[in-house]
Each structure stands twice: as structure tokens, then as C-alpha cells.
Amino acid sequence: MSAILNQKDTMLYRRFGKTEKKLSAITLGGMRFVHGWDEPRDVIPNDTFRQCLSTIQMAFDAGINHIETAWGYGKSENVYGTVLNEELSIPRNSYHLMTKGNALTAAEMYDKVEKQLRALQTDYFDFYGWHGINNDELLQQSCKTGGSVEALLKLKEQGIIKHVGFSTHGPLSTITKAIETDLFDFVNLHYYYFDQRNLPAVEVAKQKDLGVFIISPNDKGGQLFKAPQKVRNATAPLSPIQWNARFCLQNEAIHTLSFGITEPEHFEEMRGIFPLQNNWQTENRAIQQKLDAFIHDDLFAHYDGYNMINDPSGINIPQVLRLRKLWKCYDMEDFAKYRYKIFQQKDHWFPGVYAFDSHIAKIDTSKIPTEIPLQEMLRETHKKLYVPEFKLANK
């Protein structure tokens, strides 16, 4: 097992599966820099540069030793490359670096990796993830003989990539199939208190000794930085972010969480997560019991709809019902609206159509439990969460 890089007494470190690297339990994610999504990707505004600089300095001071980014994060790779190498001149062997990208051919994959190496000003990546194995079709295309995952594995043989993994927003079945290919060393997936569906995938990853990286526990995990008072009261004296991190990390098969930390106060809140005891403390269990009890605030919140996956209606019924539960039981209406509006973009990252009456009419009713008024639940949820896009009329 390798030495712990940038070790501090205030941080927890865990073995990242078969990679044998000891990662900080909190990863510095690179998705949320100011102006980060503006084109062109290689032009870095001064405020983006200053924010990245201060964030990296605070992260290293806090004992974080893992930096994560992706081709799909806009300016992120370029600003990291500039700050880490040109401004701070941080030795490359003093931190772990993960980036991600996707392509459907080997040639495209080689080209993208070369561009990423230049942007990040490095000659190797500790971890490279195929970004977005979100359905079975993408799994088959990426992992086929002569495909893009094979290209990444050849780069691993050359030492340009040390460990190959994948990230996913896909269904549990696809995640499990990808893990069971035995092609990967780590997986980046969603798992947190307010969405525990992928726990079986975490368990399969543990059996295969994969590193497990949790994506966006603070934002996709419920926008916990602006959690409703009902949730804040339940997690006190911890903040919702602190408690959710402890909930994730109490499972030792989970190794690191990606935090969208960009400001000093984010780091102060992060420090309140630790120390993390090996056993699930009495205080933490009591908080979970309070949160668990809220599900009884709605008569039908226990029904998750996973027996309706791939329903002919095109509605992502399990995800709509999850958002309904968060609204009804946890007062998380703003978060539910934030996620509901992503539907109907015909995108594999968050698939599904809105619960319009025309779509509800196509539901396979034979699968609906007799005691569940599913159509009414979907109509009610759509009415509450749907926010039409307003467009100015042409003059």
C-alpha cells in the first residue's frame, strides 16, 4: 500500500480499493468554479483563476490529497493545470489526480486523453474514468473489443493512466453489469441518504475490491447547502451536509466523497464531519431515526416504483416518485423542482419525460400494486413540480 500523501491529523484516509492508494475521504471536485462553463474552455478569467487558487490552497491545508475533474467540466482541467503547475508548482507526486472523459471509438479516446494531459499539464493520470456509463447501450459500446475502454486499458499498460474506472448516473442494473466486467479499478456513483438505491452496487464493488467514489452528495444529494428547516432540525447539532457525509462514510466500502467546496466556510463545515468513529454513533443513529420517520408523513411514500422501470409511458417513474417523497415528506420542494425540470431533455444523464396526462395514459397499469393510486400521484407531482419555460413572443 502506498504512503498517504498530504496527510493531516484532521482528515480521514481510506484505501481506494485495489488501486492501493490512500485517498482523503473528501475529494476536491472541480465542477463548480465561477465562469467554469463559459466558452472557450482554455481562456481562464481572473476570478476563475483566483477562486481555483484559493480553493486548492485551502484543500491542501485541510489534508485533501485527491483532485477530481473531467473533460465535461468546461474550464476545470485548464484552470487546474495552470494553478497546480504554473502558479503553485506543486510536485505532481504529492497529490492524486482524477479526470474523466468519454468517446465511442478508440481513436477519439486517445485524442481526448492527449488533450486532457496538455490541459492539466501532466504526463500521467492517477485515475481516469469513462464518464457516463448510463445505460446498457453505452456499456456495450464503450467496452466492446477495440473500443474506448480498451484504449484506456492500453494507456494503463503504458503508464499514462495508472487506474481505469467509470462514472455513472445509470440504473442499478447497468452499474452492476459494468462492475462485473472486471475491466475497472474504481466506480464513481450516486449514493447518499436521500437516494440509497445504489447500495447493492456499492456492495458488489466491495466484493470486487473497487474504489468507490460518491458523486455530488451535497448538491445531487438534496441541495443540502439550502436544506429545509425540517431537515435541519432533524440533523442538529450537525448540519445536513455533515450528517449526510457521516451517513455515507459509516459504510467502509465507500472511500471518498466529492464536495463542491470553493469557499472558506465550506471547509469549516467539512471539518465538522470528523472525527468519524468506526461504529455508527448513538447520535448519528438518532438522527437517522428522525429522518426515517418522516416517510410516514405521506401515505404512499413507501412505494418506490422500481417495478415500473422502462414503463412504456416513458416516464421515469421511480425518479418522479423519489422527488415526490422528498417534497411530501422532507419539505424539499425546491430541490424536487430543480431535478424535475431536467426531464424531457432526451438525455441519458437523467432520462424520462414529464408526467403529462398523455404520457400517464400509456402506463402499463398491470404492474401497479392495487393499493397504489399511481396515476394520481404522478399528476399531483407534475402539477407541483413542473415549471413551464416562458419565452418572449416575437415582436
Tab-separated table of C-alpha atoms in Angstrom:
chain	number	residue	atom	x	y	z
A	1	MET	CA	0.000	0.000	0.000
A	2	SER	CA	1.300	3.443	-0.906
A	3	ALA	CA	2.138	6.187	1.556
A	4	ILE	CA	-0.543	8.719	2.463
A	5	LEU	CA	0.044	11.937	0.522
A	6	ASN	CA	-0.547	15.295	2.233
A	7	GLN	CA	-1.561	13.588	5.470
A	8	LYS	CA	-3.167	15.725	8.198
A	9	ASP	CA	-4.493	14.581	11.556
A	10	THR	CA	-7.867	16.240	10.918
A	11	MET	CA	-8.642	14.212	7.768
A	12	LEU	CA	-9.714	10.595	7.308
A	13	TYR	CA	-7.938	8.474	4.668
A	14	ARG	CA	-9.143	5.240	3.119
A	15	ARG	CA	-7.678	2.616	0.801
A	16	PHE	CA	-9.255	3.166	-2.628
A	17	GLY	CA	-9.884	-0.483	-3.339
A	18	LYS	CA	-7.456	-2.461	-5.479
A	19	THR	CA	-5.666	0.734	-6.545
A	20	GLU	CA	-4.000	0.589	-3.098
A	21	LYS	CA	-3.939	4.410	-2.981
A	22	LYS	CA	-4.932	6.040	0.306
A	23	LEU	CA	-7.332	8.848	-0.574
A	24	SER	CA	-8.697	11.577	1.645
A	25	ALA	CA	-12.328	10.859	2.492
A	26	ILE	CA	-13.181	14.227	0.945
A	27	THR	CA	-12.241	14.849	-2.675
A	28	LEU	CA	-11.783	18.307	-4.151
A	29	GLY	CA	-14.228	18.298	-7.071
A	30	GLY	CA	-13.694	20.725	-9.936
A	31	MET	CA	-17.158	21.194	-11.381
A	32	ARG	CA	-18.291	24.479	-9.837
A	33	PHE	CA	-15.756	27.223	-10.481
A	34	VAL	CA	-17.168	30.629	-11.366
A	35	HIS	CA	-17.482	31.043	-15.178
A	36	GLY	CA	-16.438	27.400	-15.422
A	37	TRP	CA	-18.927	26.596	-18.173
A	38	ASP	CA	-18.192	29.610	-20.374
A	39	GLU	CA	-16.512	29.091	-23.728
A	40	PRO	CA	-13.764	28.908	-24.762
A	41	ARG	CA	-12.595	26.304	-22.271
A	42	ASP	CA	-8.916	27.304	-22.419
A	43	VAL	CA	-9.438	31.006	-21.581
A	44	ILE	CA	-9.305	31.488	-17.805
A	45	PRO	CA	-10.832	34.686	-16.350
A	46	ASN	CA	-9.009	36.186	-13.393
A	47	ASP	CA	-11.809	35.452	-10.898
A	48	THR	CA	-11.900	31.799	-12.011
A	49	PHE	CA	-8.149	31.608	-11.535
A	50	ARG	CA	-8.244	33.273	-8.102
A	51	GLN	CA	-11.062	31.015	-6.904
A	52	CYS	CA	-9.240	27.877	-8.026
A	53	LEU	CA	-6.011	29.070	-6.430
A	54	SER	CA	-7.553	29.760	-3.034
A	55	THR	CA	-9.581	26.533	-3.139
A	56	ILE	CA	-6.531	24.376	-3.829
A	57	GLN	CA	-4.571	26.057	-1.053
A	58	MET	CA	-7.386	25.544	1.455
A	59	ALA	CA	-7.863	21.956	0.325
A	60	PHE	CA	-4.205	21.078	0.785
A	61	ASP	CA	-4.185	22.781	4.192
A	62	ALA	CA	-7.185	20.605	5.171
A	63	GLY	CA	-5.408	17.357	4.235
A	64	ILE	CA	-7.210	16.679	0.966
A	65	ASN	CA	-4.976	14.706	-1.376
A	66	HIS	CA	-7.341	13.903	-4.261
A	67	ILE	CA	-8.391	16.311	-7.021
A	68	GLU	CA	-11.166	15.348	-9.447
A	69	THR	CA	-12.195	16.947	-12.714
A	70	ALA	CA	-13.440	15.984	-16.195
A	71	TRP	CA	-13.389	16.999	-19.832
A	72	GLY	CA	-17.074	17.765	-19.420
A	73	TYR	CA	-16.462	20.342	-16.670
A	74	GLY	CA	-15.634	23.174	-19.039
A	75	LYS	CA	-12.632	25.235	-17.938
A	76	SER	CA	-11.876	22.993	-14.956
A	77	GLU	CA	-8.980	20.984	-16.405
A	78	ASN	CA	-7.298	24.076	-17.813
A	79	VAL	CA	-7.544	26.130	-14.634
A	80	TYR	CA	-6.339	23.223	-12.500
A	81	GLY	CA	-3.404	22.697	-14.838
A	82	THR	CA	-2.458	26.362	-14.683
A	83	VAL	CA	-2.791	26.772	-10.912
A	84	LEU	CA	-1.201	23.482	-9.861
A	85	ASN	CA	1.786	23.750	-12.186
A	86	GLU	CA	2.413	27.348	-13.211
A	87	GLU	CA	1.243	29.221	-10.108
A	88	LEU	CA	1.865	26.859	-7.181
A	89	SER	CA	4.437	24.488	-8.736
A	90	ILE	CA	3.078	21.643	-6.611
A	91	PRO	CA	5.057	18.420	-7.184
A	92	ARG	CA	2.952	16.026	-9.236
A	93	ASN	CA	3.716	13.118	-6.919
A	94	SER	CA	2.293	14.941	-3.876
A	95	TYR	CA	-1.400	14.509	-4.780
A	96	HIS	CA	-3.699	12.131	-6.657
A	97	LEU	CA	-5.400	13.374	-9.819
A	98	MET	CA	-8.578	12.007	-11.392
A	99	THR	CA	-10.141	13.130	-14.623
A	100	LYS	CA	-12.837	11.674	-16.832
A	101	GLY	CA	-13.950	11.661	-20.429
A	102	ASN	CA	-15.914	9.615	-22.903
A	103	ALA	CA	-15.714	8.601	-26.528
A	104	LEU	CA	-17.244	5.836	-28.598
A	105	THR	CA	-14.122	4.915	-30.567
A	106	ALA	CA	-10.565	4.172	-29.531
A	107	ALA	CA	-9.196	6.900	-31.806
A	108	GLU	CA	-11.438	9.533	-30.241
A	109	MET	CA	-10.452	8.327	-26.776
A	110	TYR	CA	-6.726	8.610	-27.466
A	111	ASP	CA	-7.237	12.101	-28.876
A	112	LYS	CA	-9.248	13.250	-25.880
A	113	VAL	CA	-6.778	11.883	-23.342
A	114	GLU	CA	-3.922	13.670	-25.136
A	115	LYS	CA	-5.818	16.964	-24.949
A	116	GLN	CA	-6.531	16.406	-21.253
A	117	LEU	CA	-2.884	15.685	-20.499
A	118	ARG	CA	-1.971	19.009	-22.094
A	119	ALA	CA	-4.728	20.914	-20.299
A	120	LEU	CA	-3.757	19.504	-16.899
A	121	GLN	CA	-0.045	19.857	-17.682
A	122	THR	CA	0.805	16.344	-16.573
A	123	ASP	CA	2.267	13.248	-18.168
A	124	TYR	CA	0.024	10.770	-16.337
A	125	PHE	CA	-3.318	10.429	-14.551
A	126	ASP	CA	-3.643	8.514	-11.308
A	127	PHE	CA	-7.268	7.756	-12.150
A	128	TYR	CA	-9.170	8.047	-15.417
A	129	GLY	CA	-12.908	7.355	-15.541
A	130	TRP	CA	-15.052	6.650	-18.589
A	131	HIS	CA	-17.556	9.418	-17.988
A	132	GLY	CA	-21.204	8.415	-18.046
A	133	ILE	CA	-21.846	4.696	-18.496
A	134	ASN	CA	-25.518	5.495	-18.004
A	135	ASN	CA	-27.308	2.705	-19.848
A	136	ASP	CA	-26.673	-0.747	-21.287
A	137	GLU	CA	-26.085	0.581	-24.797
A	138	LEU	CA	-23.262	2.855	-23.634
A	139	LEU	CA	-21.832	0.000	-21.577
A	140	GLN	CA	-21.729	-2.268	-24.623
A	141	GLN	CA	-20.329	0.405	-26.942
A	142	SER	CA	-17.608	1.542	-24.566
A	143	CYS	CA	-16.498	-1.938	-23.506
A	144	LYS	CA	-16.572	-3.714	-26.863
A	145	THR	CA	-13.412	-5.223	-28.313
A	146	GLY	CA	-11.335	-2.468	-29.883
A	147	GLY	CA	-13.442	0.202	-28.177
A	148	SER	CA	-12.691	3.197	-25.993
A	149	VAL	CA	-12.319	1.340	-22.681
A	150	GLU	CA	-9.795	-0.963	-24.337
A	151	ALA	CA	-7.921	2.174	-25.418
A	152	LEU	CA	-7.827	3.370	-21.807
A	153	LEU	CA	-6.507	-0.008	-20.684
A	154	LYS	CA	-3.727	0.199	-23.279
A	155	LEU	CA	-2.820	3.628	-21.896
A	156	LYS	CA	-2.733	1.979	-18.483
A	157	GLU	CA	-0.202	-0.547	-19.798
A	158	GLN	CA	1.916	2.398	-20.960
A	159	GLY	CA	1.751	4.086	-17.539
A	160	ILE	CA	-0.091	7.155	-18.858
A	161	ILE	CA	-3.137	6.123	-16.842
A	162	LYS	CA	-2.491	4.312	-13.577
A	163	HIS	CA	-6.050	3.121	-12.897
A	164	VAL	CA	-9.142	2.941	-15.131
A	165	GLY	CA	-12.663	3.296	-13.772
A	166	PHE	CA	-16.045	4.661	-14.764
A	167	SER	CA	-18.610	7.152	-13.574
A	168	THR	CA	-22.331	6.619	-13.876
A	169	HIS	CA	-25.740	8.183	-13.401
A	170	GLY	CA	-27.318	4.982	-14.707
A	171	PRO	CA	-29.717	2.432	-13.241
A	172	LEU	CA	-28.570	-0.104	-10.694
A	173	SER	CA	-28.635	-2.944	-13.232
A	174	THR	CA	-26.259	-1.135	-15.608
A	175	ILE	CA	-23.876	-0.171	-12.795
A	176	THR	CA	-23.726	-3.763	-11.568
A	177	LYS	CA	-23.081	-5.105	-15.077
A	178	ALA	CA	-20.259	-2.603	-15.575
A	179	ILE	CA	-18.608	-3.580	-12.291
A	180	GLU	CA	-18.907	-7.259	-13.165
A	181	THR	CA	-16.991	-6.826	-16.443
A	182	ASP	CA	-13.831	-6.789	-14.280
A	183	LEU	CA	-12.415	-4.083	-16.557
A	184	PHE	CA	-12.411	-1.345	-13.936
A	185	ASP	CA	-10.495	-0.409	-10.783
A	186	PHE	CA	-12.996	2.109	-9.399
A	187	VAL	CA	-16.534	3.425	-9.796
A	188	ASN	CA	-17.999	6.908	-9.297
A	189	LEU	CA	-21.695	6.672	-8.469
A	190	HIS	CA	-24.581	8.320	-6.619
A	191	TYR	CA	-25.377	7.132	-3.117
A	192	TYR	CA	-26.462	9.191	-0.113
A	193	TYR	CA	-29.208	9.293	2.485
A	194	PHE	CA	-31.830	10.740	0.159
A	195	ASP	CA	-31.127	8.188	-2.587
A	196	GLN	CA	-29.966	4.778	-1.337
A	197	ARG	CA	-30.918	2.809	-4.453
A	198	ASN	CA	-27.300	2.038	-5.410
A	199	LEU	CA	-26.315	0.353	-2.147
A	200	PRO	CA	-26.281	-3.105	-3.821
A	201	ALA	CA	-23.806	-1.732	-6.393
A	202	VAL	CA	-21.595	-0.486	-3.566
A	203	GLU	CA	-21.687	-3.987	-2.114
A	204	VAL	CA	-20.742	-5.582	-5.463
A	205	ALA	CA	-17.905	-3.058	-5.797
A	206	LYS	CA	-16.689	-4.091	-2.350
A	207	GLN	CA	-16.693	-7.760	-3.388
A	208	LYS	CA	-14.641	-6.840	-6.476
A	209	ASP	CA	-12.375	-4.573	-4.381
A	210	LEU	CA	-13.140	-1.483	-6.460
A	211	GLY	CA	-12.561	2.011	-5.209
A	212	VAL	CA	-15.903	3.703	-4.521
A	213	PHE	CA	-16.279	7.439	-5.107
A	214	ILE	CA	-19.568	9.176	-4.271
A	215	ILE	CA	-20.696	11.846	-6.730
A	216	SER	CA	-22.153	15.170	-5.533
A	217	PRO	CA	-23.553	14.252	-2.096
A	218	ASN	CA	-24.240	17.906	-1.265
A	219	ASP	CA	-25.951	19.010	-4.493
A	220	LYS	CA	-27.454	15.969	-6.221
A	221	GLY	CA	-27.882	14.516	-2.736
A	222	GLY	CA	-30.574	17.097	-1.984
A	223	GLN	CA	-29.017	20.583	-2.291
A	224	LEU	CA	-28.164	20.167	1.372
A	225	PHE	CA	-26.472	23.567	1.488
A	226	LYS	CA	-30.007	25.020	1.477
A	227	ALA	CA	-31.898	22.183	3.134
A	228	PRO	CA	-35.374	22.992	4.531
A	229	GLN	CA	-35.785	23.695	8.210
A	230	LYS	CA	-37.479	20.330	8.786
A	231	VAL	CA	-34.290	18.539	7.704
A	232	ARG	CA	-32.004	20.966	9.536
A	233	ASN	CA	-33.910	20.434	12.769
A	234	ALA	CA	-33.648	16.664	12.397
A	235	THR	CA	-29.871	16.634	11.808
A	236	ALA	CA	-28.993	19.117	14.559
A	237	PRO	CA	-26.445	19.632	16.072
A	238	LEU	CA	-24.854	18.559	12.782
A	239	SER	CA	-25.616	20.340	9.527
A	240	PRO	CA	-27.379	18.237	6.849
A	241	ILE	CA	-24.111	18.177	4.861
A	242	GLN	CA	-22.136	16.906	7.844
A	243	TRP	CA	-24.670	14.241	8.741
A	244	ASN	CA	-25.068	13.002	5.179
A	245	ALA	CA	-21.289	12.669	4.852
A	246	ARG	CA	-21.180	10.620	8.055
A	247	PHE	CA	-24.066	8.504	6.767
A	248	CYS	CA	-22.091	7.695	3.623
A	249	LEU	CA	-18.754	7.140	5.325
A	250	GLN	CA	-20.137	4.859	8.034
A	251	ASN	CA	-20.088	2.292	5.214
A	252	GLU	CA	-16.409	1.387	4.936
A	253	ALA	CA	-16.921	0.231	1.335
A	254	ILE	CA	-17.263	3.936	0.482
A	255	HIS	CA	-13.890	5.624	0.246
A	256	THR	CA	-14.256	9.259	-0.771
A	257	LEU	CA	-16.963	11.875	-1.367
A	258	SER	CA	-16.766	14.648	-3.948
A	259	PHE	CA	-17.536	18.002	-2.308
A	260	GLY	CA	-18.287	21.161	-4.262
A	261	ILE	CA	-16.143	23.261	-1.958
A	262	THR	CA	-14.998	26.632	-3.241
A	263	GLU	CA	-15.233	28.973	-0.230
A	264	PRO	CA	-13.615	29.094	3.256
A	265	GLU	CA	-16.922	28.371	5.007
A	266	HIS	CA	-17.277	25.160	3.013
A	267	PHE	CA	-14.031	23.888	4.507
A	268	GLU	CA	-15.108	24.855	8.021
A	269	GLU	CA	-18.288	22.818	7.611
A	270	MET	CA	-16.288	19.917	6.174
A	271	ARG	CA	-14.077	19.760	9.267
A	272	GLY	CA	-17.184	19.112	11.388
A	273	ILE	CA	-17.591	15.712	9.729
A	274	PHE	CA	-14.553	14.372	11.562
A	275	PRO	CA	-13.513	12.504	13.605
A	276	LEU	CA	-15.583	9.639	12.230
A	277	GLN	CA	-15.906	6.735	14.618
A	278	ASN	CA	-15.687	3.178	13.316
A	279	ASN	CA	-19.082	2.403	14.820
A	280	TRP	CA	-22.278	4.232	13.876
A	281	GLN	CA	-22.577	6.522	16.885
A	282	THR	CA	-25.700	6.866	19.016
A	283	GLU	CA	-26.154	10.495	17.936
A	284	ASN	CA	-25.996	9.599	14.258
A	285	ARG	CA	-28.455	6.732	14.658
A	286	ALA	CA	-30.889	9.016	16.467
A	287	ILE	CA	-30.749	11.496	13.583
A	288	GLN	CA	-31.399	8.746	11.073
A	289	GLN	CA	-34.388	7.539	13.065
A	290	LYS	CA	-35.870	11.057	12.910
A	291	LEU	CA	-35.316	11.299	9.171
A	292	ASP	CA	-36.605	7.774	8.554
A	293	ALA	CA	-39.804	8.575	10.462
A	294	PHE	CA	-40.689	11.393	8.056
A	295	ILE	CA	-41.621	8.854	5.377
A	296	HIS	CA	-44.829	8.272	7.341
A	297	ASP	CA	-45.899	11.841	6.609
A	298	ASP	CA	-47.323	10.587	3.300
A	299	LEU	CA	-49.485	7.502	2.933
A	300	PHE	CA	-47.834	6.281	-0.285
A	301	ALA	CA	-44.212	7.421	0.109
A	302	HIS	CA	-43.061	3.868	0.800
A	303	TYR	CA	-43.748	2.861	-2.828
A	304	ASP	CA	-40.605	3.452	-4.914
A	305	GLY	CA	-41.895	2.356	-8.316
A	306	TYR	CA	-38.818	0.360	-9.285
A	307	ASN	CA	-41.045	-2.405	-10.632
A	308	MET	CA	-42.080	0.182	-13.278
A	309	ILE	CA	-38.607	0.754	-14.768
A	310	ASN	CA	-38.752	1.140	-18.575
A	311	ASP	CA	-42.517	1.613	-18.496
A	312	PRO	CA	-43.970	2.283	-21.997
A	313	SER	CA	-45.136	5.715	-20.850
A	314	GLY	CA	-41.536	6.966	-20.993
A	315	ILE	CA	-41.939	8.454	-17.510
A	316	ASN	CA	-39.019	7.735	-15.188
A	317	ILE	CA	-41.493	6.611	-12.554
A	318	PRO	CA	-39.003	5.713	-9.781
A	319	GLN	CA	-37.269	9.091	-10.027
A	320	VAL	CA	-40.544	11.034	-10.138
A	321	LEU	CA	-41.743	9.166	-7.056
A	322	ARG	CA	-38.443	9.862	-5.313
A	323	LEU	CA	-38.895	13.581	-5.930
A	324	ARG	CA	-42.478	13.313	-4.723
A	325	LYS	CA	-41.313	11.717	-1.473
A	326	LEU	CA	-38.705	14.413	-0.909
A	327	TRP	CA	-41.343	17.103	-1.446
A	328	LYS	CA	-44.076	15.446	0.620
A	329	CYS	CA	-42.027	14.049	3.490
A	330	TYR	CA	-38.977	16.319	3.779
A	331	ASP	CA	-40.226	19.726	2.533
A	332	MET	CA	-37.617	19.564	-0.249
A	333	GLU	CA	-39.831	21.213	-2.850
A	334	ASP	CA	-37.088	23.443	-4.285
A	335	PHE	CA	-34.741	20.511	-4.828
A	336	ALA	CA	-37.540	18.435	-6.355
A	337	LYS	CA	-38.327	21.224	-8.836
A	338	TYR	CA	-34.619	21.624	-9.633
A	339	ARG	CA	-34.364	17.956	-10.586
A	340	TYR	CA	-37.786	17.566	-12.210
A	341	LYS	CA	-37.071	20.257	-14.773
A	342	ILE	CA	-34.233	18.129	-16.203
A	343	PHE	CA	-36.681	15.546	-17.553
A	344	GLN	CA	-37.656	15.549	-21.224
A	345	GLN	CA	-34.235	16.713	-22.387
A	346	LYS	CA	-33.783	13.378	-24.201
A	347	ASP	CA	-30.516	12.879	-22.350
A	348	HIS	CA	-29.091	9.669	-20.910
A	349	TRP	CA	-27.835	11.525	-17.842
A	350	PHE	CA	-31.371	11.928	-16.425
A	351	PRO	CA	-33.809	10.168	-18.772
A	352	GLY	CA	-37.572	10.387	-18.773
A	353	VAL	CA	-40.472	12.531	-19.929
A	354	TYR	CA	-42.730	14.781	-17.899
A	355	ALA	CA	-45.807	13.212	-16.300
A	356	PHE	CA	-48.211	14.836	-18.744
A	357	ASP	CA	-51.657	13.226	-18.979
A	358	SER	CA	-50.780	11.996	-22.480
A	359	HIS	CA	-47.832	10.058	-21.036
A	360	ILE	CA	-49.704	8.834	-17.952
A	361	ALA	CA	-52.303	7.312	-20.300
A	362	LYS	CA	-49.606	4.984	-21.691
A	363	ILE	CA	-48.623	3.455	-18.312
A	364	ASP	CA	-48.726	-0.336	-18.071
A	365	THR	CA	-51.314	-0.457	-15.287
A	366	SER	CA	-50.961	-4.228	-14.860
A	367	LYS	CA	-47.778	-3.672	-12.839
A	368	ILE	CA	-49.218	-1.130	-10.411
A	369	PRO	CA	-49.942	-2.510	-6.911
A	370	THR	CA	-53.695	-2.393	-6.320
A	371	GLU	CA	-53.395	-0.131	-3.273
A	372	ILE	CA	-51.232	2.494	-5.041
A	373	PRO	CA	-53.022	5.341	-6.919
A	374	LEU	CA	-50.013	5.813	-9.169
A	375	GLN	CA	-51.623	7.918	-11.889
A	376	GLU	CA	-52.995	10.366	-9.329
A	377	MET	CA	-49.614	10.526	-7.585
A	378	LEU	CA	-47.858	11.342	-10.839
A	379	ARG	CA	-50.416	14.011	-11.798
A	380	GLU	CA	-50.128	15.613	-8.381
A	381	THR	CA	-46.339	15.606	-8.552
A	382	HIS	CA	-46.259	17.074	-12.042
A	383	LYS	CA	-48.670	19.846	-11.047
A	384	LYS	CA	-46.455	20.752	-8.081
A	385	LEU	CA	-43.005	20.465	-9.639
A	386	TYR	CA	-43.437	21.394	-13.280
A	387	VAL	CA	-42.315	24.924	-14.089
A	388	PRO	CA	-43.016	25.840	-17.735
A	389	GLU	CA	-40.337	27.669	-19.651
A	390	PHE	CA	-41.543	31.112	-20.645
A	391	LYS	CA	-40.458	32.521	-23.970
A	392	LEU	CA	-40.946	36.073	-25.175
A	393	ALA	CA	-43.313	36.354	-28.106
A	394	ASN	CA	-41.781	37.548	-31.346
A	395	LYS	CA	-42.483	41.198	-31.992
